[in-house]
Amino acid sequence: MRNRFDLQLKQLNDDIIEMGNMIERAIEMGVYALIGHDTDKAKQTIDYDMDIDHMERDIEALCMKLLLQQQPVARDLRQISSALKMITDMERIGDQASDIAELSLQLGDVSDIAELSLIQKMANETMMMVVRGTEAYVTKDLEVAHNVIDNDDIVDDLFDQIKMALVKRIQENHVKSFEAADLLMVAKYFERIGDHATNIAEWVIYSITGKHVDEAEN
């Protein structure tokens, strides 16, 4: 019985990694659609969100099977309950990648706007947070999970830089106000993705220690 349970736990780990790879790809596709002004890629990103939703439901079903059909010990319960929380944040990251793609359809060609490089940097930082957060869950690596949380400060700082730069460019009439507003919204979505990645890392810490981050720090 335990051997079967361990195999299903391994499947859960594999599925978490797969969903992490999927939302990393969704972020990457959304950024490509924005920067490359690629309508087809934007539509692919929006459609891909349905695949992420399906993956969430599959993982949720596996977690419920583990909870209801097996007899998990406390450590297993933490791992399974943390996975259920994590996939909610992961699904929302997929939603926000889709939102970014939808905004790219509204925007014209903004490839000449300097702030795109900062937005791309935000995307890279959030993708790294997602990948390392899911890997920390599987490898039970507390240090990596804490590093993911710390990295959210970098994402927040990039958002502040983008906001200030866009405001300045509007004042100097170097960018249209509606374009600036849409780009600021894109940056805001990335900030939210960073927040969700932070939540994932916090659930990783709980799955290992049995304590929430605020409790662990006291």
JSON list of C-alpha atoms in Angstrom, two decimals:
[
{"chain": "A", "resi": 1, "resn": "MET", "atom": "CA", "xyz": [0.00, 0.00, 0.00]},
{"chain": "A", "resi": 2, "resn": "ARG", "atom": "CA", "xyz": [2.79, 2.43, 0.94]},
{"chain": "A", "resi": 3, "resn": "ASN", "atom": "CA", "xyz": [4.69, 1.63, -2.26]},
{"chain": "A", "resi": 4, "resn": "ARG", "atom": "CA", "xyz": [1.65, 2.60, -4.33]},
{"chain": "A", "resi": 5, "resn": "PHE", "atom": "CA", "xyz": [1.24, 5.76, -2.27]},
{"chain": "A", "resi": 6, "resn": "ASP", "atom": "CA", "xyz": [4.90, 6.70, -2.83]},
{"chain": "A", "resi": 7, "resn": "LEU", "atom": "CA", "xyz": [4.47, 6.18, -6.57]},
{"chain": "A", "resi": 8, "resn": "GLN", "atom": "CA", "xyz": [1.47, 8.50, -6.56]},
{"chain": "A", "resi": 9, "resn": "LEU", "atom": "CA", "xyz": [3.44, 11.08, -4.57]},
{"chain": "A", "resi": 10, "resn": "LYS", "atom": "CA", "xyz": [6.16, 10.88, -7.21]},
{"chain": "A", "resi": 11, "resn": "GLN", "atom": "CA", "xyz": [3.50, 11.43, -9.86]},
{"chain": "A", "resi": 12, "resn": "LEU", "atom": "CA", "xyz": [2.34, 14.48, -7.92]},
{"chain": "A", "resi": 13, "resn": "ASN", "atom": "CA", "xyz": [5.90, 15.85, -7.91]},
{"chain": "A", "resi": 14, "resn": "ASP", "atom": "CA", "xyz": [6.25, 15.21, -11.64]},
{"chain": "A", "resi": 15, "resn": "ASP", "atom": "CA", "xyz": [2.93, 16.93, -12.32]},
{"chain": "A", "resi": 16, "resn": "ILE", "atom": "CA", "xyz": [3.91, 19.97, -10.24]},
{"chain": "A", "resi": 17, "resn": "ILE", "atom": "CA", "xyz": [7.13, 20.30, -12.24]},
{"chain": "A", "resi": 18, "resn": "GLU", "atom": "CA", "xyz": [5.19, 19.91, -15.49]},
{"chain": "A", "resi": 19, "resn": "MET", "atom": "CA", "xyz": [2.70, 22.61, -14.49]},
{"chain": "A", "resi": 20, "resn": "GLY", "atom": "CA", "xyz": [5.61, 24.85, -13.51]},
{"chain": "A", "resi": 21, "resn": "ASN", "atom": "CA", "xyz": [7.11, 24.33, -16.97]},
{"chain": "A", "resi": 22, "resn": "MET", "atom": "CA", "xyz": [3.75, 25.13, -18.54]},
{"chain": "A", "resi": 23, "resn": "ILE", "atom": "CA", "xyz": [3.34, 28.46, -16.78]},
{"chain": "A", "resi": 24, "resn": "GLU", "atom": "CA", "xyz": [6.97, 29.33, -17.53]},
{"chain": "A", "resi": 25, "resn": "ARG", "atom": "CA", "xyz": [6.18, 28.73, -21.20]},
{"chain": "A", "resi": 26, "resn": "ALA", "atom": "CA", "xyz": [2.98, 30.78, -20.93]},
{"chain": "A", "resi": 27, "resn": "ILE", "atom": "CA", "xyz": [4.93, 33.75, -19.54]},
{"chain": "A", "resi": 28, "resn": "GLU", "atom": "CA", "xyz": [7.54, 33.38, -22.27]},
{"chain": "A", "resi": 29, "resn": "MET", "atom": "CA", "xyz": [4.88, 33.24, -24.99]},
{"chain": "A", "resi": 30, "resn": "GLY", "atom": "CA", "xyz": [3.06, 36.28, -23.57]},
{"chain": "A", "resi": 31, "resn": "VAL", "atom": "CA", "xyz": [6.26, 38.34, -23.58]},
{"chain": "A", "resi": 32, "resn": "TYR", "atom": "CA", "xyz": [7.12, 37.22, -27.10]},
{"chain": "A", "resi": 33, "resn": "ALA", "atom": "CA", "xyz": [3.66, 38.26, -28.27]},
{"chain": "A", "resi": 34, "resn": "LEU", "atom": "CA", "xyz": [4.10, 41.69, -26.66]},
{"chain": "A", "resi": 35, "resn": "ILE", "atom": "CA", "xyz": [7.63, 42.45, -27.78]},
{"chain": "A", "resi": 36, "resn": "GLY", "atom": "CA", "xyz": [7.32, 40.87, -31.21]},
{"chain": "A", "resi": 37, "resn": "HIS", "atom": "CA", "xyz": [3.85, 42.31, -31.80]},
{"chain": "A", "resi": 38, "resn": "ASP", "atom": "CA", "xyz": [2.89, 38.75, -32.74]},
{"chain": "A", "resi": 39, "resn": "THR", "atom": "CA", "xyz": [-0.88, 38.26, -32.99]},
{"chain": "A", "resi": 40, "resn": "ASP", "atom": "CA", "xyz": [-0.63, 34.50, -33.56]},
{"chain": "A", "resi": 41, "resn": "LYS", "atom": "CA", "xyz": [1.56, 34.03, -30.50]},
{"chain": "A", "resi": 42, "resn": "ALA", "atom": "CA", "xyz": [-0.84, 36.09, -28.41]},
{"chain": "A", "resi": 43, "resn": "LYS", "atom": "CA", "xyz": [-3.76, 33.90, -29.45]},
{"chain": "A", "resi": 44, "resn": "GLN", "atom": "CA", "xyz": [-1.71, 30.76, -28.74]},
{"chain": "A", "resi": 45, "resn": "THR", "atom": "CA", "xyz": [-0.97, 32.07, -25.24]},
{"chain": "A", "resi": 46, "resn": "ILE", "atom": "CA", "xyz": [-4.64, 32.72, -24.57]},
{"chain": "A", "resi": 47, "resn": "ASP", "atom": "CA", "xyz": [-5.59, 29.22, -25.79]},
{"chain": "A", "resi": 48, "resn": "TYR", "atom": "CA", "xyz": [-2.74, 27.66, -23.80]},
{"chain": "A", "resi": 49, "resn": "ASP", "atom": "CA", "xyz": [-4.34, 28.91, -20.59]},
{"chain": "A", "resi": 50, "resn": "MET", "atom": "CA", "xyz": [-7.00, 26.20, -21.06]},
{"chain": "A", "resi": 51, "resn": "ASP", "atom": "CA", "xyz": [-4.27, 23.52, -20.97]},
{"chain": "A", "resi": 52, "resn": "ILE", "atom": "CA", "xyz": [-3.00, 24.99, -17.70]},
{"chain": "A", "resi": 53, "resn": "ASP", "atom": "CA", "xyz": [-6.54, 24.90, -16.29]},
{"chain": "A", "resi": 54, "resn": "HIS", "atom": "CA", "xyz": [-6.83, 21.22, -17.26]},
{"chain": "A", "resi": 55, "resn": "MET", "atom": "CA", "xyz": [-3.52, 20.46, -15.58]},
{"chain": "A", "resi": 56, "resn": "GLU", "atom": "CA", "xyz": [-4.70, 22.14, -12.39]},
{"chain": "A", "resi": 57, "resn": "ARG", "atom": "CA", "xyz": [-7.81, 19.95, -12.36]},
{"chain": "A", "resi": 58, "resn": "ASP", "atom": "CA", "xyz": [-5.76, 16.79, -12.96]},
{"chain": "A", "resi": 59, "resn": "ILE", "atom": "CA", "xyz": [-3.43, 17.59, -10.07]},
{"chain": "A", "resi": 60, "resn": "GLU", "atom": "CA", "xyz": [-6.34, 18.48, -7.84]},
{"chain": "A", "resi": 61, "resn": "ALA", "atom": "CA", "xyz": [-7.95, 15.10, -8.62]},
{"chain": "A", "resi": 62, "resn": "LEU", "atom": "CA", "xyz": [-4.71, 13.28, -7.80]},
{"chain": "A", "resi": 63, "resn": "CYS", "atom": "CA", "xyz": [-4.40, 15.14, -4.50]},
{"chain": "A", "resi": 64, "resn": "MET", "atom": "CA", "xyz": [-7.95, 14.23, -3.53]},
{"chain": "A", "resi": 65, "resn": "LYS", "atom": "CA", "xyz": [-7.28, 10.58, -4.41]},
{"chain": "A", "resi": 66, "resn": "LEU", "atom": "CA", "xyz": [-4.19, 10.62, -2.17]},
{"chain": "A", "resi": 67, "resn": "LEU", "atom": "CA", "xyz": [-6.15, 12.18, 0.68]},
{"chain": "A", "resi": 68, "resn": "LEU", "atom": "CA", "xyz": [-9.23, 9.98, 0.43]},
{"chain": "A", "resi": 69, "resn": "GLN", "atom": "CA", "xyz": [-7.90, 6.60, -0.67]},
{"chain": "A", "resi": 70, "resn": "GLN", "atom": "CA", "xyz": [-4.65, 6.44, 1.29]},
{"chain": "A", "resi": 71, "resn": "GLN", "atom": "CA", "xyz": [-3.63, 7.07, 4.89]},
{"chain": "A", "resi": 72, "resn": "PRO", "atom": "CA", "xyz": [-1.08, 9.89, 4.70]},
{"chain": "A", "resi": 73, "resn": "VAL", "atom": "CA", "xyz": [1.03, 10.75, 7.72]},
{"chain": "A", "resi": 74, "resn": "ALA", "atom": "CA", "xyz": [1.46, 14.38, 8.83]},
{"chain": "A", "resi": 75, "resn": "ARG", "atom": "CA", "xyz": [4.40, 15.04, 6.49]},
{"chain": "A", "resi": 76, "resn": "ASP", "atom": "CA", "xyz": [2.47, 13.64, 3.53]},
{"chain": "A", "resi": 77, "resn": "LEU", "atom": "CA", "xyz": [-0.57, 15.73, 4.43]},
{"chain": "A", "resi": 78, "resn": "ARG", "atom": "CA", "xyz": [1.56, 18.88, 4.37]},
{"chain": "A", "resi": 79, "resn": "GLN", "atom": "CA", "xyz": [2.97, 17.95, 0.98]},
{"chain": "A", "resi": 80, "resn": "ILE", "atom": "CA", "xyz": [-0.44, 17.25, -0.53]},
{"chain": "A", "resi": 81, "resn": "SER", "atom": "CA", "xyz": [-2.21, 20.26, 1.00]},
{"chain": "A", "resi": 82, "resn": "SER", "atom": "CA", "xyz": [0.65, 22.52, -0.07]},
{"chain": "A", "resi": 83, "resn": "ALA", "atom": "CA", "xyz": [0.36, 21.20, -3.63]},
{"chain": "A", "resi": 84, "resn": "LEU", "atom": "CA", "xyz": [-3.34, 22.07, -3.65]},
{"chain": "A", "resi": 85, "resn": "LYS", "atom": "CA", "xyz": [-2.52, 25.64, -2.58]},
{"chain": "A", "resi": 86, "resn": "MET", "atom": "CA", "xyz": [0.38, 25.94, -5.05]},
{"chain": "A", "resi": 87, "resn": "ILE", "atom": "CA", "xyz": [-1.62, 24.93, -8.11]},
{"chain": "A", "resi": 88, "resn": "THR", "atom": "CA", "xyz": [-4.14, 27.68, -7.36]},
{"chain": "A", "resi": 89, "resn": "ASP", "atom": "CA", "xyz": [-1.35, 30.27, -7.57]},
{"chain": "A", "resi": 90, "resn": "MET", "atom": "CA", "xyz": [0.08, 28.54, -10.64]},
{"chain": "A", "resi": 91, "resn": "GLU", "atom": "CA", "xyz": [-3.28, 28.64, -12.41]},
{"chain": "A", "resi": 92, "resn": "ARG", "atom": "CA", "xyz": [-3.56, 32.35, -11.67]},
{"chain": "A", "resi": 93, "resn": "ILE", "atom": "CA", "xyz": [-0.12, 32.91, -13.16]},
{"chain": "A", "resi": 94, "resn": "GLY", "atom": "CA", "xyz": [-1.43, 31.26, -16.33]},
{"chain": "A", "resi": 95, "resn": "ASP", "atom": "CA", "xyz": [-4.41, 33.63, -16.27]},
{"chain": "A", "resi": 96, "resn": "GLN", "atom": "CA", "xyz": [-2.11, 36.63, -16.00]},
{"chain": "A", "resi": 97, "resn": "ALA", "atom": "CA", "xyz": [0.10, 35.44, -18.84]},
{"chain": "A", "resi": 98, "resn": "SER", "atom": "CA", "xyz": [-3.09, 35.23, -20.90]},
{"chain": "A", "resi": 99, "resn": "ASP", "atom": "CA", "xyz": [-4.05, 38.76, -19.78]},
{"chain": "A", "resi": 100, "resn": "ILE", "atom": "CA", "xyz": [-0.67, 40.02, -20.96]},
{"chain": "A", "resi": 101, "resn": "ALA", "atom": "CA", "xyz": [-1.26, 38.38, -24.34]},
{"chain": "A", "resi": 102, "resn": "GLU", "atom": "CA", "xyz": [-4.68, 40.03, -24.60]},
{"chain": "A", "resi": 103, "resn": "LEU", "atom": "CA", "xyz": [-3.14, 43.43, -23.87]},
{"chain": "A", "resi": 104, "resn": "SER", "atom": "CA", "xyz": [-0.55, 42.81, -26.59]},
{"chain": "A", "resi": 105, "resn": "LEU", "atom": "CA", "xyz": [-3.43, 42.51, -29.07]},
{"chain": "A", "resi": 106, "resn": "GLN", "atom": "CA", "xyz": [-4.67, 45.97, -28.07]},
{"chain": "A", "resi": 107, "resn": "LEU", "atom": "CA", "xyz": [-1.27, 47.59, -28.28]},
{"chain": "A", "resi": 108, "resn": "GLY", "atom": "CA", "xyz": [0.35, 48.58, -31.52]},
{"chain": "A", "resi": 109, "resn": "ASP", "atom": "CA", "xyz": [4.01, 48.00, -32.24]},
{"chain": "A", "resi": 110, "resn": "VAL", "atom": "CA", "xyz": [5.74, 49.17, -29.05]},
{"chain": "A", "resi": 111, "resn": "SER", "atom": "CA", "xyz": [9.16, 47.68, -29.85]},
{"chain": "A", "resi": 112, "resn": "ASP", "atom": "CA", "xyz": [10.74, 51.13, -29.85]},
{"chain": "A", "resi": 113, "resn": "ILE", "atom": "CA", "xyz": [9.68, 51.89, -26.26]},
{"chain": "A", "resi": 114, "resn": "ALA", "atom": "CA", "xyz": [12.73, 51.59, -24.02]},
{"chain": "A", "resi": 115, "resn": "GLU", "atom": "CA", "xyz": [10.78, 50.31, -21.00]},
{"chain": "A", "resi": 116, "resn": "LEU", "atom": "CA", "xyz": [10.17, 47.02, -22.83]},
{"chain": "A", "resi": 117, "resn": "SER", "atom": "CA", "xyz": [13.66, 45.91, -21.80]},
{"chain": "A", "resi": 118, "resn": "LEU", "atom": "CA", "xyz": [12.71, 46.35, -18.15]},
{"chain": "A", "resi": 119, "resn": "ILE", "atom": "CA", "xyz": [9.44, 44.48, -18.71]},
{"chain": "A", "resi": 120, "resn": "GLN", "atom": "CA", "xyz": [11.38, 41.64, -20.32]},
{"chain": "A", "resi": 121, "resn": "LYS", "atom": "CA", "xyz": [13.70, 41.61, -17.32]},
{"chain": "A", "resi": 122, "resn": "MET", "atom": "CA", "xyz": [10.66, 41.37, -15.03]},
{"chain": "A", "resi": 123, "resn": "ALA", "atom": "CA", "xyz": [9.43, 38.43, -17.10]},
{"chain": "A", "resi": 124, "resn": "ASN", "atom": "CA", "xyz": [12.77, 36.65, -16.78]},
{"chain": "A", "resi": 125, "resn": "GLU", "atom": "CA", "xyz": [12.86, 37.20, -13.03]},
{"chain": "A", "resi": 126, "resn": "THR", "atom": "CA", "xyz": [9.33, 35.87, -12.53]},
{"chain": "A", "resi": 127, "resn": "MET", "atom": "CA", "xyz": [9.98, 32.84, -14.74]},
{"chain": "A", "resi": 128, "resn": "MET", "atom": "CA", "xyz": [13.03, 32.04, -12.64]},
{"chain": "A", "resi": 129, "resn": "MET", "atom": "CA", "xyz": [10.98, 32.39, -9.46]},
{"chain": "A", "resi": 130, "resn": "VAL", "atom": "CA", "xyz": [8.32, 29.99, -10.76]},
{"chain": "A", "resi": 131, "resn": "VAL", "atom": "CA", "xyz": [10.82, 27.35, -11.90]},
{"chain": "A", "resi": 132, "resn": "ARG", "atom": "CA", "xyz": [12.90, 27.48, -8.74]},
{"chain": "A", "resi": 133, "resn": "GLY", "atom": "CA", "xyz": [9.81, 27.47, -6.53]},
{"chain": "A", "resi": 134, "resn": "THR", "atom": "CA", "xyz": [8.44, 24.29, -8.08]},
{"chain": "A", "resi": 135, "resn": "GLU", "atom": "CA", "xyz": [11.86, 22.65, -8.01]},
{"chain": "A", "resi": 136, "resn": "ALA", "atom": "CA", "xyz": [12.22, 23.55, -4.32]},
{"chain": "A", "resi": 137, "resn": "TYR", "atom": "CA", "xyz": [8.94, 21.75, -3.65]},
{"chain": "A", "resi": 138, "resn": "VAL", "atom": "CA", "xyz": [10.17, 18.53, -5.23]},
{"chain": "A", "resi": 139, "resn": "THR", "atom": "CA", "xyz": [13.70, 18.67, -3.77]},
{"chain": "A", "resi": 140, "resn": "LYS", "atom": "CA", "xyz": [12.47, 20.00, -0.41]},
{"chain": "A", "resi": 141, "resn": "ASP", "atom": "CA", "xyz": [15.07, 22.77, -0.53]},
{"chain": "A", "resi": 142, "resn": "LEU", "atom": "CA", "xyz": [14.39, 25.46, 2.07]},
{"chain": "A", "resi": 143, "resn": "GLU", "atom": "CA", "xyz": [17.24, 27.70, 0.94]},
{"chain": "A", "resi": 144, "resn": "VAL", "atom": "CA", "xyz": [15.97, 27.87, -2.63]},
{"chain": "A", "resi": 145, "resn": "ALA", "atom": "CA", "xyz": [12.43, 28.60, -1.40]},
{"chain": "A", "resi": 146, "resn": "HIS", "atom": "CA", "xyz": [13.70, 31.50, 0.72]},
{"chain": "A", "resi": 147, "resn": "ASN", "atom": "CA", "xyz": [15.73, 32.79, -2.24]},
{"chain": "A", "resi": 148, "resn": "VAL", "atom": "CA", "xyz": [12.56, 32.85, -4.35]},
{"chain": "A", "resi": 149, "resn": "ILE", "atom": "CA", "xyz": [10.83, 34.97, -1.71]},
{"chain": "A", "resi": 150, "resn": "ASP", "atom": "CA", "xyz": [13.80, 37.35, -1.57]},
{"chain": "A", "resi": 151, "resn": "ASN", "atom": "CA", "xyz": [13.74, 37.68, -5.35]},
{"chain": "A", "resi": 152, "resn": "ASP", "atom": "CA", "xyz": [10.29, 39.27, -5.20]},
{"chain": "A", "resi": 153, "resn": "ASP", "atom": "CA", "xyz": [12.00, 42.48, -4.05]},
{"chain": "A", "resi": 154, "resn": "ILE", "atom": "CA", "xyz": [13.80, 42.60, -7.42]},
{"chain": "A", "resi": 155, "resn": "VAL", "atom": "CA", "xyz": [10.50, 42.28, -9.28]},
{"chain": "A", "resi": 156, "resn": "ASP", "atom": "CA", "xyz": [8.90, 45.00, -7.15]},
{"chain": "A", "resi": 157, "resn": "ASP", "atom": "CA", "xyz": [11.86, 47.30, -7.76]},
{"chain": "A", "resi": 158, "resn": "LEU", "atom": "CA", "xyz": [11.61, 46.75, -11.52]},
{"chain": "A", "resi": 159, "resn": "PHE", "atom": "CA", "xyz": [7.91, 47.61, -11.40]},
{"chain": "A", "resi": 160, "resn": "ASP", "atom": "CA", "xyz": [8.71, 50.90, -9.62]},
{"chain": "A", "resi": 161, "resn": "GLN", "atom": "CA", "xyz": [11.38, 51.70, -12.24]},
{"chain": "A", "resi": 162, "resn": "ILE", "atom": "CA", "xyz": [8.94, 51.04, -15.10]},
{"chain": "A", "resi": 163, "resn": "LYS", "atom": "CA", "xyz": [6.21, 53.12, -13.48]},
{"chain": "A", "resi": 164, "resn": "MET", "atom": "CA", "xyz": [8.47, 56.11, -12.92]},
{"chain": "A", "resi": 165, "resn": "ALA", "atom": "CA", "xyz": [9.99, 55.87, -16.40]},
{"chain": "A", "resi": 166, "resn": "LEU", "atom": "CA", "xyz": [6.59, 55.72, -18.12]},
{"chain": "A", "resi": 167, "resn": "VAL", "atom": "CA", "xyz": [5.27, 58.68, -16.13]},
{"chain": "A", "resi": 168, "resn": "LYS", "atom": "CA", "xyz": [8.33, 60.69, -17.13]},
{"chain": "A", "resi": 169, "resn": "ARG", "atom": "CA", "xyz": [7.94, 59.77, -20.81]},
{"chain": "A", "resi": 170, "resn": "ILE", "atom": "CA", "xyz": [4.28, 60.81, -20.77]},
{"chain": "A", "resi": 171, "resn": "GLN", "atom": "CA", "xyz": [5.25, 64.17, -19.28]},
{"chain": "A", "resi": 172, "resn": "GLU", "atom": "CA", "xyz": [7.85, 64.61, -22.01]},
{"chain": "A", "resi": 173, "resn": "ASN", "atom": "CA", "xyz": [5.34, 63.53, -24.70]},
{"chain": "A", "resi": 174, "resn": "HIS", "atom": "CA", "xyz": [7.58, 60.64, -25.75]},
{"chain": "A", "resi": 175, "resn": "VAL", "atom": "CA", "xyz": [4.85, 58.00, -25.40]},
{"chain": "A", "resi": 176, "resn": "LYS", "atom": "CA", "xyz": [1.07, 58.11, -25.73]},
{"chain": "A", "resi": 177, "resn": "SER", "atom": "CA", "xyz": [-0.82, 57.94, -22.45]},
{"chain": "A", "resi": 178, "resn": "PHE", "atom": "CA", "xyz": [-2.96, 54.93, -23.46]},
{"chain": "A", "resi": 179, "resn": "GLU", "atom": "CA", "xyz": [0.13, 52.98, -24.52]},
{"chain": "A", "resi": 180, "resn": "ALA", "atom": "CA", "xyz": [1.82, 53.84, -21.24]},
{"chain": "A", "resi": 181, "resn": "ALA", "atom": "CA", "xyz": [-1.26, 52.74, -19.29]},
{"chain": "A", "resi": 182, "resn": "ASP", "atom": "CA", "xyz": [-1.32, 49.37, -21.08]},
{"chain": "A", "resi": 183, "resn": "LEU", "atom": "CA", "xyz": [2.40, 48.83, -20.56]},
{"chain": "A", "resi": 184, "resn": "LEU", "atom": "CA", "xyz": [2.03, 49.73, -16.90]},
{"chain": "A", "resi": 185, "resn": "MET", "atom": "CA", "xyz": [-0.75, 47.14, -16.64]},
{"chain": "A", "resi": 186, "resn": "VAL", "atom": "CA", "xyz": [1.56, 44.55, -18.21]},
{"chain": "A", "resi": 187, "resn": "ALA", "atom": "CA", "xyz": [4.18, 45.38, -15.59]},
{"chain": "A", "resi": 188, "resn": "LYS", "atom": "CA", "xyz": [1.50, 45.11, -12.89]},
{"chain": "A", "resi": 189, "resn": "TYR", "atom": "CA", "xyz": [0.61, 41.63, -14.11]},
{"chain": "A", "resi": 190, "resn": "PHE", "atom": "CA", "xyz": [4.26, 40.63, -13.79]},
{"chain": "A", "resi": 191, "resn": "GLU", "atom": "CA", "xyz": [4.35, 42.06, -10.29]},
{"chain": "A", "resi": 192, "resn": "ARG", "atom": "CA", "xyz": [1.34, 39.87, -9.45]},
{"chain": "A", "resi": 193, "resn": "ILE", "atom": "CA", "xyz": [3.05, 36.85, -10.99]},
{"chain": "A", "resi": 194, "resn": "GLY", "atom": "CA", "xyz": [5.97, 37.55, -8.67]},
{"chain": "A", "resi": 195, "resn": "ASP", "atom": "CA", "xyz": [3.55, 37.63, -5.74]},
{"chain": "A", "resi": 196, "resn": "HIS", "atom": "CA", "xyz": [2.05, 34.29, -6.75]},
{"chain": "A", "resi": 197, "resn": "ALA", "atom": "CA", "xyz": [5.53, 32.79, -7.13]},
{"chain": "A", "resi": 198, "resn": "THR", "atom": "CA", "xyz": [6.27, 34.04, -3.61]},
{"chain": "A", "resi": 199, "resn": "ASN", "atom": "CA", "xyz": [3.12, 32.31, -2.37]},
{"chain": "A", "resi": 200, "resn": "ILE", "atom": "CA", "xyz": [4.32, 29.10, -4.01]},
{"chain": "A", "resi": 201, "resn": "ALA", "atom": "CA", "xyz": [7.66, 29.35, -2.20]},
{"chain": "A", "resi": 202, "resn": "GLU", "atom": "CA", "xyz": [5.89, 30.01, 1.11]},
{"chain": "A", "resi": 203, "resn": "TRP", "atom": "CA", "xyz": [3.82, 26.83, 0.65]},
{"chain": "A", "resi": 204, "resn": "VAL", "atom": "CA", "xyz": [7.03, 24.95, -0.10]},
{"chain": "A", "resi": 205, "resn": "ILE", "atom": "CA", "xyz": [8.39, 26.11, 3.24]},
{"chain": "A", "resi": 206, "resn": "TYR", "atom": "CA", "xyz": [5.21, 25.00, 4.96]},
{"chain": "A", "resi": 207, "resn": "SER", "atom": "CA", "xyz": [5.36, 21.59, 3.29]},
{"chain": "A", "resi": 208, "resn": "ILE", "atom": "CA", "xyz": [8.86, 21.08, 4.71]},
{"chain": "A", "resi": 209, "resn": "THR", "atom": "CA", "xyz": [8.64, 22.71, 8.15]},
{"chain": "A", "resi": 210, "resn": "GLY", "atom": "CA", "xyz": [4.94, 22.57, 8.99]},
{"chain": "A", "resi": 211, "resn": "LYS", "atom": "CA", "xyz": [5.08, 26.29, 9.71]},
{"chain": "A", "resi": 212, "resn": "HIS", "atom": "CA", "xyz": [3.92, 29.29, 7.73]},
{"chain": "A", "resi": 213, "resn": "VAL", "atom": "CA", "xyz": [6.60, 31.84, 6.88]},
{"chain": "A", "resi": 214, "resn": "ASP", "atom": "CA", "xyz": [5.53, 34.38, 9.52]},
{"chain": "A", "resi": 215, "resn": "GLU", "atom": "CA", "xyz": [5.54, 31.62, 12.15]},
{"chain": "A", "resi": 216, "resn": "ALA", "atom": "CA", "xyz": [8.91, 30.26, 11.01]},
{"chain": "A", "resi": 217, "resn": "GLU", "atom": "CA", "xyz": [10.49, 33.69, 11.37]},
{"chain": "A", "resi": 218, "resn": "ASN", "atom": "CA", "xyz": [9.35, 34.10, 14.98]}
]
